[in-house]
N, CA, C and O atoms as a MOPAC input file, in Angstrom:
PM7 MOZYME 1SCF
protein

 N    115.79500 1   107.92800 1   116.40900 1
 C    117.19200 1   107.73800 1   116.72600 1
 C    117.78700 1   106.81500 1   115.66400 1
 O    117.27800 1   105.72200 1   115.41600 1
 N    118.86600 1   107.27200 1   115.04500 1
 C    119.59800 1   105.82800 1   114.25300 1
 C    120.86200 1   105.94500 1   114.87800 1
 O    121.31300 1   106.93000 1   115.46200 1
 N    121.38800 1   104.83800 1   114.69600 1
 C    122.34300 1   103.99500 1   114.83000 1
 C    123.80800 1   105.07700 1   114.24700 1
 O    123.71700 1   105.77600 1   113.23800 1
 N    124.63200 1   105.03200 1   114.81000 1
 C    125.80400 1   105.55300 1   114.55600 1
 C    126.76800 1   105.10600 1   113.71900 1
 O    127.35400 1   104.02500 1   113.77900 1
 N    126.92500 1   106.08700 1   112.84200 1
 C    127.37400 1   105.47500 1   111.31100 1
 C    128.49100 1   104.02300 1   111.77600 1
 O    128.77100 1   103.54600 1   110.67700 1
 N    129.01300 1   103.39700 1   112.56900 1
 C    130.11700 1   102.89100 1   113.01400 1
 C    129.49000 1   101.33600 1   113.35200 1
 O    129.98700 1   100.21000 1   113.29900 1
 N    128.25400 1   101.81400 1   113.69400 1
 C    127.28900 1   100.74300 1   114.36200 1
 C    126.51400 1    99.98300 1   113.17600 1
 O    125.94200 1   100.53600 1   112.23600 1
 N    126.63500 1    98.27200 1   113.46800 1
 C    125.93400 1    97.78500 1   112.23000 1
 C    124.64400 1    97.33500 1   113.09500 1
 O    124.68400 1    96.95400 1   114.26500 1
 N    123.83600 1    97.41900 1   112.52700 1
 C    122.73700 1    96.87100 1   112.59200 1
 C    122.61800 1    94.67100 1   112.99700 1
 O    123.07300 1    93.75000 1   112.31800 1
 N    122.00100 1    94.63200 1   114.03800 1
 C    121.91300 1    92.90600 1   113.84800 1
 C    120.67900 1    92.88600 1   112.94900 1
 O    119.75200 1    93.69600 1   112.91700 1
 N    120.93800 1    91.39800 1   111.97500 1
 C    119.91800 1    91.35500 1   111.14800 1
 C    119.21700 1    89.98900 1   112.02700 1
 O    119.81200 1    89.13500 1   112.68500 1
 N    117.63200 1    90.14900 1   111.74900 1
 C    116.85100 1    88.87100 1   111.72500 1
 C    116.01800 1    88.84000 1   110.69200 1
 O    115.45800 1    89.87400 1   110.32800 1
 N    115.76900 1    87.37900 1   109.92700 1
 C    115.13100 1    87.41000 1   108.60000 1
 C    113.78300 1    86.51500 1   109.57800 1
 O    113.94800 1    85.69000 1   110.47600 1
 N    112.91500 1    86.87000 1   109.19500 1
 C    111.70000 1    86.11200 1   109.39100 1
 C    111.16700 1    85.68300 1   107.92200 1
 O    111.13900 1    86.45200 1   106.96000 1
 N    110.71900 1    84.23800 1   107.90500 1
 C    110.28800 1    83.48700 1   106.77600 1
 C    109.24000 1    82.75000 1   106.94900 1
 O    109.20100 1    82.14600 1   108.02200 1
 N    108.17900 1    82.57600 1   106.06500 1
 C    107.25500 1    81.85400 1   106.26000 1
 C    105.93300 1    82.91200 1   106.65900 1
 O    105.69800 1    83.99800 1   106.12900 1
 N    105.26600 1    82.33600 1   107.60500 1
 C    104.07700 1    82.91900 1   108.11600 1
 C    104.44600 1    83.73400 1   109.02200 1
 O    105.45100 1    83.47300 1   109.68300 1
 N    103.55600 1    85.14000 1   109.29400 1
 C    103.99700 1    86.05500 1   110.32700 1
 C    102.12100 1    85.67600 1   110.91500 1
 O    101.17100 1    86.42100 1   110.67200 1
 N    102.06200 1    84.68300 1   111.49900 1
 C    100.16000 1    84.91100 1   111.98500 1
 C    100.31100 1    84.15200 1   113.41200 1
 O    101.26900 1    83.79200 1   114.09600 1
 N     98.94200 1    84.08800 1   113.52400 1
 C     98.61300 1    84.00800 1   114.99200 1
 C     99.60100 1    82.84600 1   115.21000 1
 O    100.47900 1    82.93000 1   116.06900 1
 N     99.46300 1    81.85400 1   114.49400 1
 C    100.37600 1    80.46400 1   114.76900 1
 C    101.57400 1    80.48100 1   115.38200 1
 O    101.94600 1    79.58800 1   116.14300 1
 N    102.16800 1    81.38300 1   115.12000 1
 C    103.86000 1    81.25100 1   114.74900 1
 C    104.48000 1    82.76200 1   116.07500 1
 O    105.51000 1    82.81600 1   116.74600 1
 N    103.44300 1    83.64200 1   115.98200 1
 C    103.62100 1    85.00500 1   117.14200 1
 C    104.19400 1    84.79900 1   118.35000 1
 O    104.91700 1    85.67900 1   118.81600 1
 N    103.92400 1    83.39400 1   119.17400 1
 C    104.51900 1    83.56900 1   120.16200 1
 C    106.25500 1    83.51900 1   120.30400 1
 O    107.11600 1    84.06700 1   120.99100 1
 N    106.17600 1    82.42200 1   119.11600 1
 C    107.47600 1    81.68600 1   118.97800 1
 C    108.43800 1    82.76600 1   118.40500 1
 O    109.65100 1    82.60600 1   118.54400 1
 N    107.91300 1    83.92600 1   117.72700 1
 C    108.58200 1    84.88200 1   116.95400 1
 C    109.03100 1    86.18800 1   117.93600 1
 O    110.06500 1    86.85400 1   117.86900 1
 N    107.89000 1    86.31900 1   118.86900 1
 C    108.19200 1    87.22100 1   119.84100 1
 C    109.62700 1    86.79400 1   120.67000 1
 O    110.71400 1    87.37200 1   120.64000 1
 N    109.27700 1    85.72400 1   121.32500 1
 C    110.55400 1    85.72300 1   121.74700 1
 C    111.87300 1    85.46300 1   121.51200 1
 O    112.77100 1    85.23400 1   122.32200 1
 N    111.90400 1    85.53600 1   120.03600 1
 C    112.92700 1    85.72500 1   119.17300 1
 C    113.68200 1    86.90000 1   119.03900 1
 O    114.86300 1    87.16800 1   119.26200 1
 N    112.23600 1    87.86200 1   118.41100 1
 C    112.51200 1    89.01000 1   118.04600 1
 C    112.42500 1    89.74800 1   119.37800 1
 O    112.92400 1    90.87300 1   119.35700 1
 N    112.03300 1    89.45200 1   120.22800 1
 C    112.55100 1    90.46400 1   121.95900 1
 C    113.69200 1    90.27600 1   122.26100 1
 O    114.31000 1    91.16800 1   122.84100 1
 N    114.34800 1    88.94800 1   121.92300 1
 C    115.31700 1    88.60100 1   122.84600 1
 C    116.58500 1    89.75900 1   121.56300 1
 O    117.40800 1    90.61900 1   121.87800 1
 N    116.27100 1    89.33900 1   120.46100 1
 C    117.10800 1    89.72000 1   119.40300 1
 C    117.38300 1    91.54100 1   119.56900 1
 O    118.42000 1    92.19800 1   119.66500 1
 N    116.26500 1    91.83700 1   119.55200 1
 C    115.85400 1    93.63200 1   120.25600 1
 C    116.87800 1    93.37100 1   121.47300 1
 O    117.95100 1    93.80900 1   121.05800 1
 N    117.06000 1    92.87300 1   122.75900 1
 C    117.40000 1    93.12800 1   123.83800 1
 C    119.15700 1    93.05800 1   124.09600 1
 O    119.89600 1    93.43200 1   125.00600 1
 N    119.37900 1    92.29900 1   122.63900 1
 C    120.76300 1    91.77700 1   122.77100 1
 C    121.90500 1    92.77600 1   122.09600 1
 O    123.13600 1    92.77400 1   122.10900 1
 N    120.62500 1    93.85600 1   121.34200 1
 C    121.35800 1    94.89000 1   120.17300 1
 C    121.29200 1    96.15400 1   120.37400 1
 O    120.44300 1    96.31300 1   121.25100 1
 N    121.73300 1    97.19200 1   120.03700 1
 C    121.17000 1    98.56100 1   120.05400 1
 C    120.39900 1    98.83200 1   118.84900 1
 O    119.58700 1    99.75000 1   118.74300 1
 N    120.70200 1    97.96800 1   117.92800 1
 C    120.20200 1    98.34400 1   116.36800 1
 C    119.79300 1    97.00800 1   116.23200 1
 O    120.55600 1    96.06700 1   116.45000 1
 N    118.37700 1    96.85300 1   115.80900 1
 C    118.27200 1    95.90100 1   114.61800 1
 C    117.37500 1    96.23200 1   113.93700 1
 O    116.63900 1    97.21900 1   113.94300 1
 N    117.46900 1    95.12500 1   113.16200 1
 C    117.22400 1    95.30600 1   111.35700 1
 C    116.43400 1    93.79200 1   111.31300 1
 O    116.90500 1    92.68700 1   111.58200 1
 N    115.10900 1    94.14400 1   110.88800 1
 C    114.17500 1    92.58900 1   110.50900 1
 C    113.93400 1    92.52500 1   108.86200 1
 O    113.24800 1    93.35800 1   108.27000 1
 N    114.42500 1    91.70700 1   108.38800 1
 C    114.04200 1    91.33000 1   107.06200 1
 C    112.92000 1    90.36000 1   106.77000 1
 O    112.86900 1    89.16100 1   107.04300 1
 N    111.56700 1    91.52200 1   105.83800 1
 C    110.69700 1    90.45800 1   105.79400 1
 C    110.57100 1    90.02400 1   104.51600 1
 O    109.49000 1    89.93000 1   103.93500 1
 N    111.51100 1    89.78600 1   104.10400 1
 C    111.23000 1    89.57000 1   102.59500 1
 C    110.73500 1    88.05400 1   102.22700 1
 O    110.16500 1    87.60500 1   101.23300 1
 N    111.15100 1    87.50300 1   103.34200 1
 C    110.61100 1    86.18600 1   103.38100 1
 C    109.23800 1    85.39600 1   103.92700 1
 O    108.96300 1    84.19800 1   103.99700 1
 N    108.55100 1    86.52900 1   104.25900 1
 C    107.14100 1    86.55800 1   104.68800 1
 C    106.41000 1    85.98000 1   103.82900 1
 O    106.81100 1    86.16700 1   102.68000 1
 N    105.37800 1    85.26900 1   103.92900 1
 C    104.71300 1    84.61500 1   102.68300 1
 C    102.77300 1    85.30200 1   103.11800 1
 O    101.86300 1    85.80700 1   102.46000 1
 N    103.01100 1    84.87300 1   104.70500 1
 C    101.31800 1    85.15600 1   105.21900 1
 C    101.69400 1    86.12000 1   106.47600 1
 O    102.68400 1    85.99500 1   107.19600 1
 N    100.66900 1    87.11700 1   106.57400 1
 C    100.57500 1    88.01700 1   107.62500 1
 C     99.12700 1    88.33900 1   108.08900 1
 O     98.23300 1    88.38700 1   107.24400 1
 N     98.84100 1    88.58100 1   109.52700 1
 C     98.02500 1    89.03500 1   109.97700 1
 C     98.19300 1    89.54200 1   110.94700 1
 O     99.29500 1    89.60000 1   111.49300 1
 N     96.83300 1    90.17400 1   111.52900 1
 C     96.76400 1    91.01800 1   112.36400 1
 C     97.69400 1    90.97200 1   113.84100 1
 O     98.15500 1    91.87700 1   114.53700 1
 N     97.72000 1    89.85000 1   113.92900 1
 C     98.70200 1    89.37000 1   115.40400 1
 C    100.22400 1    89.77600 1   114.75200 1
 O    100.91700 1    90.58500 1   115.37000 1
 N    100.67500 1    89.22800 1   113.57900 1
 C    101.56600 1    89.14700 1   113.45800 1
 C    101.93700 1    90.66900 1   113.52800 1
 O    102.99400 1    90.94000 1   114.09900 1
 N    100.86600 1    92.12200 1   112.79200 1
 C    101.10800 1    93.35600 1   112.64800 1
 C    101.09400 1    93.68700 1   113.99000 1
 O    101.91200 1    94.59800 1   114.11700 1
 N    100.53500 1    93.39300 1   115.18400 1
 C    100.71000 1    93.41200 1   116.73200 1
 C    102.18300 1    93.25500 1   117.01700 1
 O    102.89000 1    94.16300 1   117.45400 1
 N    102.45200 1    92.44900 1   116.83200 1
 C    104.01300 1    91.83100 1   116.91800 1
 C    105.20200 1    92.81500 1   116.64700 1
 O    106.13800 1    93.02600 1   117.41800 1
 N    104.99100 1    93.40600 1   115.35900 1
 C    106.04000 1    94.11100 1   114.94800 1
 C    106.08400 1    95.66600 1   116.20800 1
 O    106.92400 1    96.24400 1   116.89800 1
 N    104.86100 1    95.75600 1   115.95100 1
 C    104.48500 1    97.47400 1   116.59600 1
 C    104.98400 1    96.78700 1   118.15800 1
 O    106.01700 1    97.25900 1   118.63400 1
 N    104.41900 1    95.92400 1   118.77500 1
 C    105.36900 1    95.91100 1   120.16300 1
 C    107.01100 1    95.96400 1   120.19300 1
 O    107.66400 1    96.49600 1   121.09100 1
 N    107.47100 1    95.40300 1   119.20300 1
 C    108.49600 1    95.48700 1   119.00500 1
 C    108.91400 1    96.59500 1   118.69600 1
 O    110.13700 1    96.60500 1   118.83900 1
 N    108.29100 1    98.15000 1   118.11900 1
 C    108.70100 1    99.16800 1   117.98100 1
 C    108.52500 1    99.70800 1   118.97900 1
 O    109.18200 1   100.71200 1   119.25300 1
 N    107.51100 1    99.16700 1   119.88900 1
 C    107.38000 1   100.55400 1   121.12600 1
 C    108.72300 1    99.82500 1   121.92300 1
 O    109.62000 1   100.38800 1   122.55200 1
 N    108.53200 1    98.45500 1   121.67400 1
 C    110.20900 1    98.05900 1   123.06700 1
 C    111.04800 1    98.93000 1   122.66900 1
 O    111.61100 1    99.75700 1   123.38600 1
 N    111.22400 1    98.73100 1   121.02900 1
 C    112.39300 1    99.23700 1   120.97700 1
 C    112.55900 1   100.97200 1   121.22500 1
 O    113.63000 1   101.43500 1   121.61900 1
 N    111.68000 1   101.61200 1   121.01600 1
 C    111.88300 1   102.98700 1   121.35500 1
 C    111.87400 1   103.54700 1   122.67400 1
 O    112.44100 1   104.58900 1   123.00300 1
 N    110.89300 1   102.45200 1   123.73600 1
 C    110.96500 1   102.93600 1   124.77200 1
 C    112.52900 1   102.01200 1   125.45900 1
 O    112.17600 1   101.40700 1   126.47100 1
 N    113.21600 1   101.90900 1   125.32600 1
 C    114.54200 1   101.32000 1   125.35400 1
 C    115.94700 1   102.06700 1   124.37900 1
 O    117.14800 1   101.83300 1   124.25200 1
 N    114.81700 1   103.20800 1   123.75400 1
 C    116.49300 1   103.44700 1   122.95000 1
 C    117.08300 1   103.18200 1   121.98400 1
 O    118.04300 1   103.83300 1   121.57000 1
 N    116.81600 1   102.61200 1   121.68200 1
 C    117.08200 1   101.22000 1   120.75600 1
 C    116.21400 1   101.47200 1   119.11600 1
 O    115.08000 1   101.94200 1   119.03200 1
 N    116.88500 1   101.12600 1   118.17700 1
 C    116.88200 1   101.67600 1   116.68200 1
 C    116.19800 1   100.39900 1   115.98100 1
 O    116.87500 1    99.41100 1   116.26200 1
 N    115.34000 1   100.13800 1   115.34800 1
 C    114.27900 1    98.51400 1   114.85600 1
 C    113.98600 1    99.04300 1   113.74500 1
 O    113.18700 1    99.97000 1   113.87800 1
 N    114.31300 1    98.83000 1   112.65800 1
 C    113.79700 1    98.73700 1   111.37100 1
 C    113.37200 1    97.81000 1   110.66300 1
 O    114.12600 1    96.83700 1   110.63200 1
 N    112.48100 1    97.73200 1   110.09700 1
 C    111.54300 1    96.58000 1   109.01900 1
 C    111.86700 1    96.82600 1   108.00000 1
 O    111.47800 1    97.91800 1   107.58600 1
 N    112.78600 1    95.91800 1   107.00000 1
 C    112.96900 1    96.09900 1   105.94200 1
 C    113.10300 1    94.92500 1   104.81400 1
 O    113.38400 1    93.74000 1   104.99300 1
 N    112.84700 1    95.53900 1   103.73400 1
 C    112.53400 1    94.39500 1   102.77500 1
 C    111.39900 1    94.25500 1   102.99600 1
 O    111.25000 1    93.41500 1   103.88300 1
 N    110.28500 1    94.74400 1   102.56100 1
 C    109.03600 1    94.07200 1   102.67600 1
 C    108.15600 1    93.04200 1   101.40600 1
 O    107.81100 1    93.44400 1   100.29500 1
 N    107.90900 1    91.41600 1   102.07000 1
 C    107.60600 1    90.61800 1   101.36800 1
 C    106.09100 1    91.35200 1   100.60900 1
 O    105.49600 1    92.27600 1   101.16300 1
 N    105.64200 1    90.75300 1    99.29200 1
 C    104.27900 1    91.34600 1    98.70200 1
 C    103.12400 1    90.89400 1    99.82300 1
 O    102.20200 1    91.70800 1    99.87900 1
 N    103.00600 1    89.84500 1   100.65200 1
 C    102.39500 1    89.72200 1   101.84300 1
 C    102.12900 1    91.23300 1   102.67700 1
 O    101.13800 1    91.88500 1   103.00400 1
 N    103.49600 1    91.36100 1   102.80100 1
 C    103.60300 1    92.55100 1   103.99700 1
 C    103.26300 1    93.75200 1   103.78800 1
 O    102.67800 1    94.57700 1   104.49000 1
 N    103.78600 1    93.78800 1   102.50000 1
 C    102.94100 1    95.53500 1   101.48300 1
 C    101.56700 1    95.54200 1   101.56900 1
 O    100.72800 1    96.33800 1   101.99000 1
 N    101.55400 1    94.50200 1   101.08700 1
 C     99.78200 1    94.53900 1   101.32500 1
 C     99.09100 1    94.80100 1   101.97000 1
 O     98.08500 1    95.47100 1   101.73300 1
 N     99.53300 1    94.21100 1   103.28300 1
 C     98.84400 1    94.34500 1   104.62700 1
 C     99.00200 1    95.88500 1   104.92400 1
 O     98.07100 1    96.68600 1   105.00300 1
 N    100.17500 1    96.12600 1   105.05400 1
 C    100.44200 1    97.48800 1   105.34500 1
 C     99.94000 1    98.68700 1   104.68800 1
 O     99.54600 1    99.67200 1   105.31200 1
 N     99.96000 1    98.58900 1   103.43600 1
 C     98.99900 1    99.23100 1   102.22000 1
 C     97.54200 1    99.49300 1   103.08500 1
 O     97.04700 1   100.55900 1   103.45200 1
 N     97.10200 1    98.21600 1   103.24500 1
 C     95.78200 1    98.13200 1   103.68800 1
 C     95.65100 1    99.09100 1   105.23500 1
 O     94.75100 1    99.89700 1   105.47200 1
 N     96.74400 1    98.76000 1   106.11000 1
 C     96.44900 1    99.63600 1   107.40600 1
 C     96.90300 1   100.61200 1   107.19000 1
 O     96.50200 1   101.43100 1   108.01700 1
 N     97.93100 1   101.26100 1   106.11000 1
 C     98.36700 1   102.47700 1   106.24100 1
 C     99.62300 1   102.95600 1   107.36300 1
 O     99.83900 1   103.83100 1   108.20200 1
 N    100.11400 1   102.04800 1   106.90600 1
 C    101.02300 1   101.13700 1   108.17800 1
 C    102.92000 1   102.07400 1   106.89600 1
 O    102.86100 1   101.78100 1   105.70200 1
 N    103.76900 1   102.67800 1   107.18500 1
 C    104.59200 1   102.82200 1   106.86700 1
 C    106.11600 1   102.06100 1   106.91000 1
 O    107.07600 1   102.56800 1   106.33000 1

Protein backbone atom coordinates (compact mmCIF):
# COMPACT_ATOMS: atom_id res chain seq x y z
CA UNK A 1 0.00 0.00 0.00
CA UNK A 2 1.50 3.62 -0.43
CA UNK A 3 0.45 6.59 0.70
CA UNK A 4 -1.66 8.87 -1.50
CA UNK A 5 0.12 11.18 -3.62
CA UNK A 6 -1.51 14.16 -1.26
CA UNK A 7 -0.31 12.37 1.87
CA UNK A 8 3.19 13.20 3.34
CA UNK A 9 4.84 10.83 5.02
CA UNK A 10 5.86 11.57 9.07
CA UNK A 11 9.55 11.40 9.26
CA UNK A 12 11.60 9.78 12.28
CA UNK A 13 15.45 9.93 12.10
CA UNK A 14 17.03 7.40 14.38
CA UNK A 15 20.80 8.18 15.33
CA UNK A 16 23.34 6.53 17.06
CA UNK A 17 23.03 2.83 17.99
CA UNK A 18 20.10 0.68 16.76
CA UNK A 19 21.15 -2.51 19.50
CA UNK A 20 19.94 -4.28 22.26
CA UNK A 21 20.67 -1.12 24.54
CA UNK A 22 18.66 1.45 23.08
CA UNK A 23 15.42 -1.16 21.49
CA UNK A 24 13.22 -0.65 24.11
CA UNK A 25 13.44 3.04 24.25
CA UNK A 26 13.19 3.11 20.32
CA UNK A 27 10.21 0.87 20.17
CA UNK A 28 8.18 2.98 21.87
CA UNK A 29 9.01 5.73 19.87
CA UNK A 30 8.77 4.21 16.73
CA UNK A 31 5.14 2.43 17.75
CA UNK A 32 3.84 5.34 19.08
CA UNK A 33 5.18 7.35 15.84
CA UNK A 34 3.57 4.26 13.50
CA UNK A 35 0.24 4.73 15.54
CA UNK A 36 -0.04 8.49 15.23
CA UNK A 37 0.44 8.34 11.16
CA UNK A 38 -0.85 6.54 8.22
CA UNK A 39 2.57 6.91 6.56
CA UNK A 40 5.85 6.92 7.98
CA UNK A 41 9.12 7.27 6.87
CA UNK A 42 12.36 6.20 9.27
CA UNK A 43 15.60 7.68 8.38
CA UNK A 44 18.57 5.64 9.15
CA UNK A 45 21.14 7.43 7.94
CA UNK A 46 22.19 8.23 11.21
CA UNK A 47 22.73 4.76 12.47
CA UNK A 48 26.25 4.19 13.46
CA UNK A 49 25.73 0.35 15.24
CA UNK A 50 23.08 -2.29 14.49
CA UNK A 51 22.10 -5.59 15.60
CA UNK A 52 20.07 -8.25 15.65
CA UNK A 53 17.43 -6.77 18.21
CA UNK A 54 17.62 -3.69 16.62
CA UNK A 55 16.79 -5.76 12.93
CA UNK A 56 13.80 -7.32 15.26
CA UNK A 57 12.67 -3.88 15.85
CA UNK A 58 12.29 -2.64 12.46
CA UNK A 59 10.43 -5.96 11.07
CA UNK A 60 7.86 -5.56 14.10
CA UNK A 61 7.40 -2.39 13.06
CA UNK A 62 6.61 -3.60 9.51
CA UNK A 63 4.27 -6.27 10.48
CA UNK A 64 2.38 -3.32 12.88
CA UNK A 65 2.46 -1.41 10.26
CA UNK A 66 0.91 -3.66 7.61
CA UNK A 67 -1.26 -5.41 9.78
CA UNK A 68 -2.82 -1.84 10.55
CA UNK A 69 -2.76 -0.47 7.06
CA UNK A 70 -0.46 1.69 7.46
CA UNK A 71 2.61 2.51 4.87
CA UNK A 72 6.57 2.31 6.97
CA UNK A 73 9.42 2.83 4.96
CA UNK A 74 13.20 2.61 5.89
CA UNK A 75 15.08 4.93 4.21
CA UNK A 76 18.43 6.28 3.90
CA UNK A 77 20.35 3.52 4.92
CA UNK A 78 23.45 4.28 7.27
CA UNK A 79 26.85 1.93 5.98
CA UNK A 80 25.99 0.17 9.47
CA UNK A 81 22.59 -0.74 8.15
CA UNK A 82 23.67 -1.92 4.52
CA UNK A 83 25.74 -4.07 5.97
CA UNK A 84 23.71 -5.74 8.19
CA UNK A 85 21.12 -6.05 5.72
CA UNK A 86 23.55 -7.13 2.92
CA UNK A 87 24.42 -9.76 5.37
CA UNK A 88 20.61 -10.99 6.10
CA UNK A 89 19.44 -10.32 2.74
CA UNK A 90 17.18 -8.05 4.26
CA UNK A 91 15.77 -5.44 1.35
Amino acid sequence: MSPSPTQTPALLFIEGDLTIRRVQELKDVLLARLAQSPALEVDLAGVTEIDSAGVQLLLLAQRMARASHKELQLVAHSPAVAALFGLLRIQ
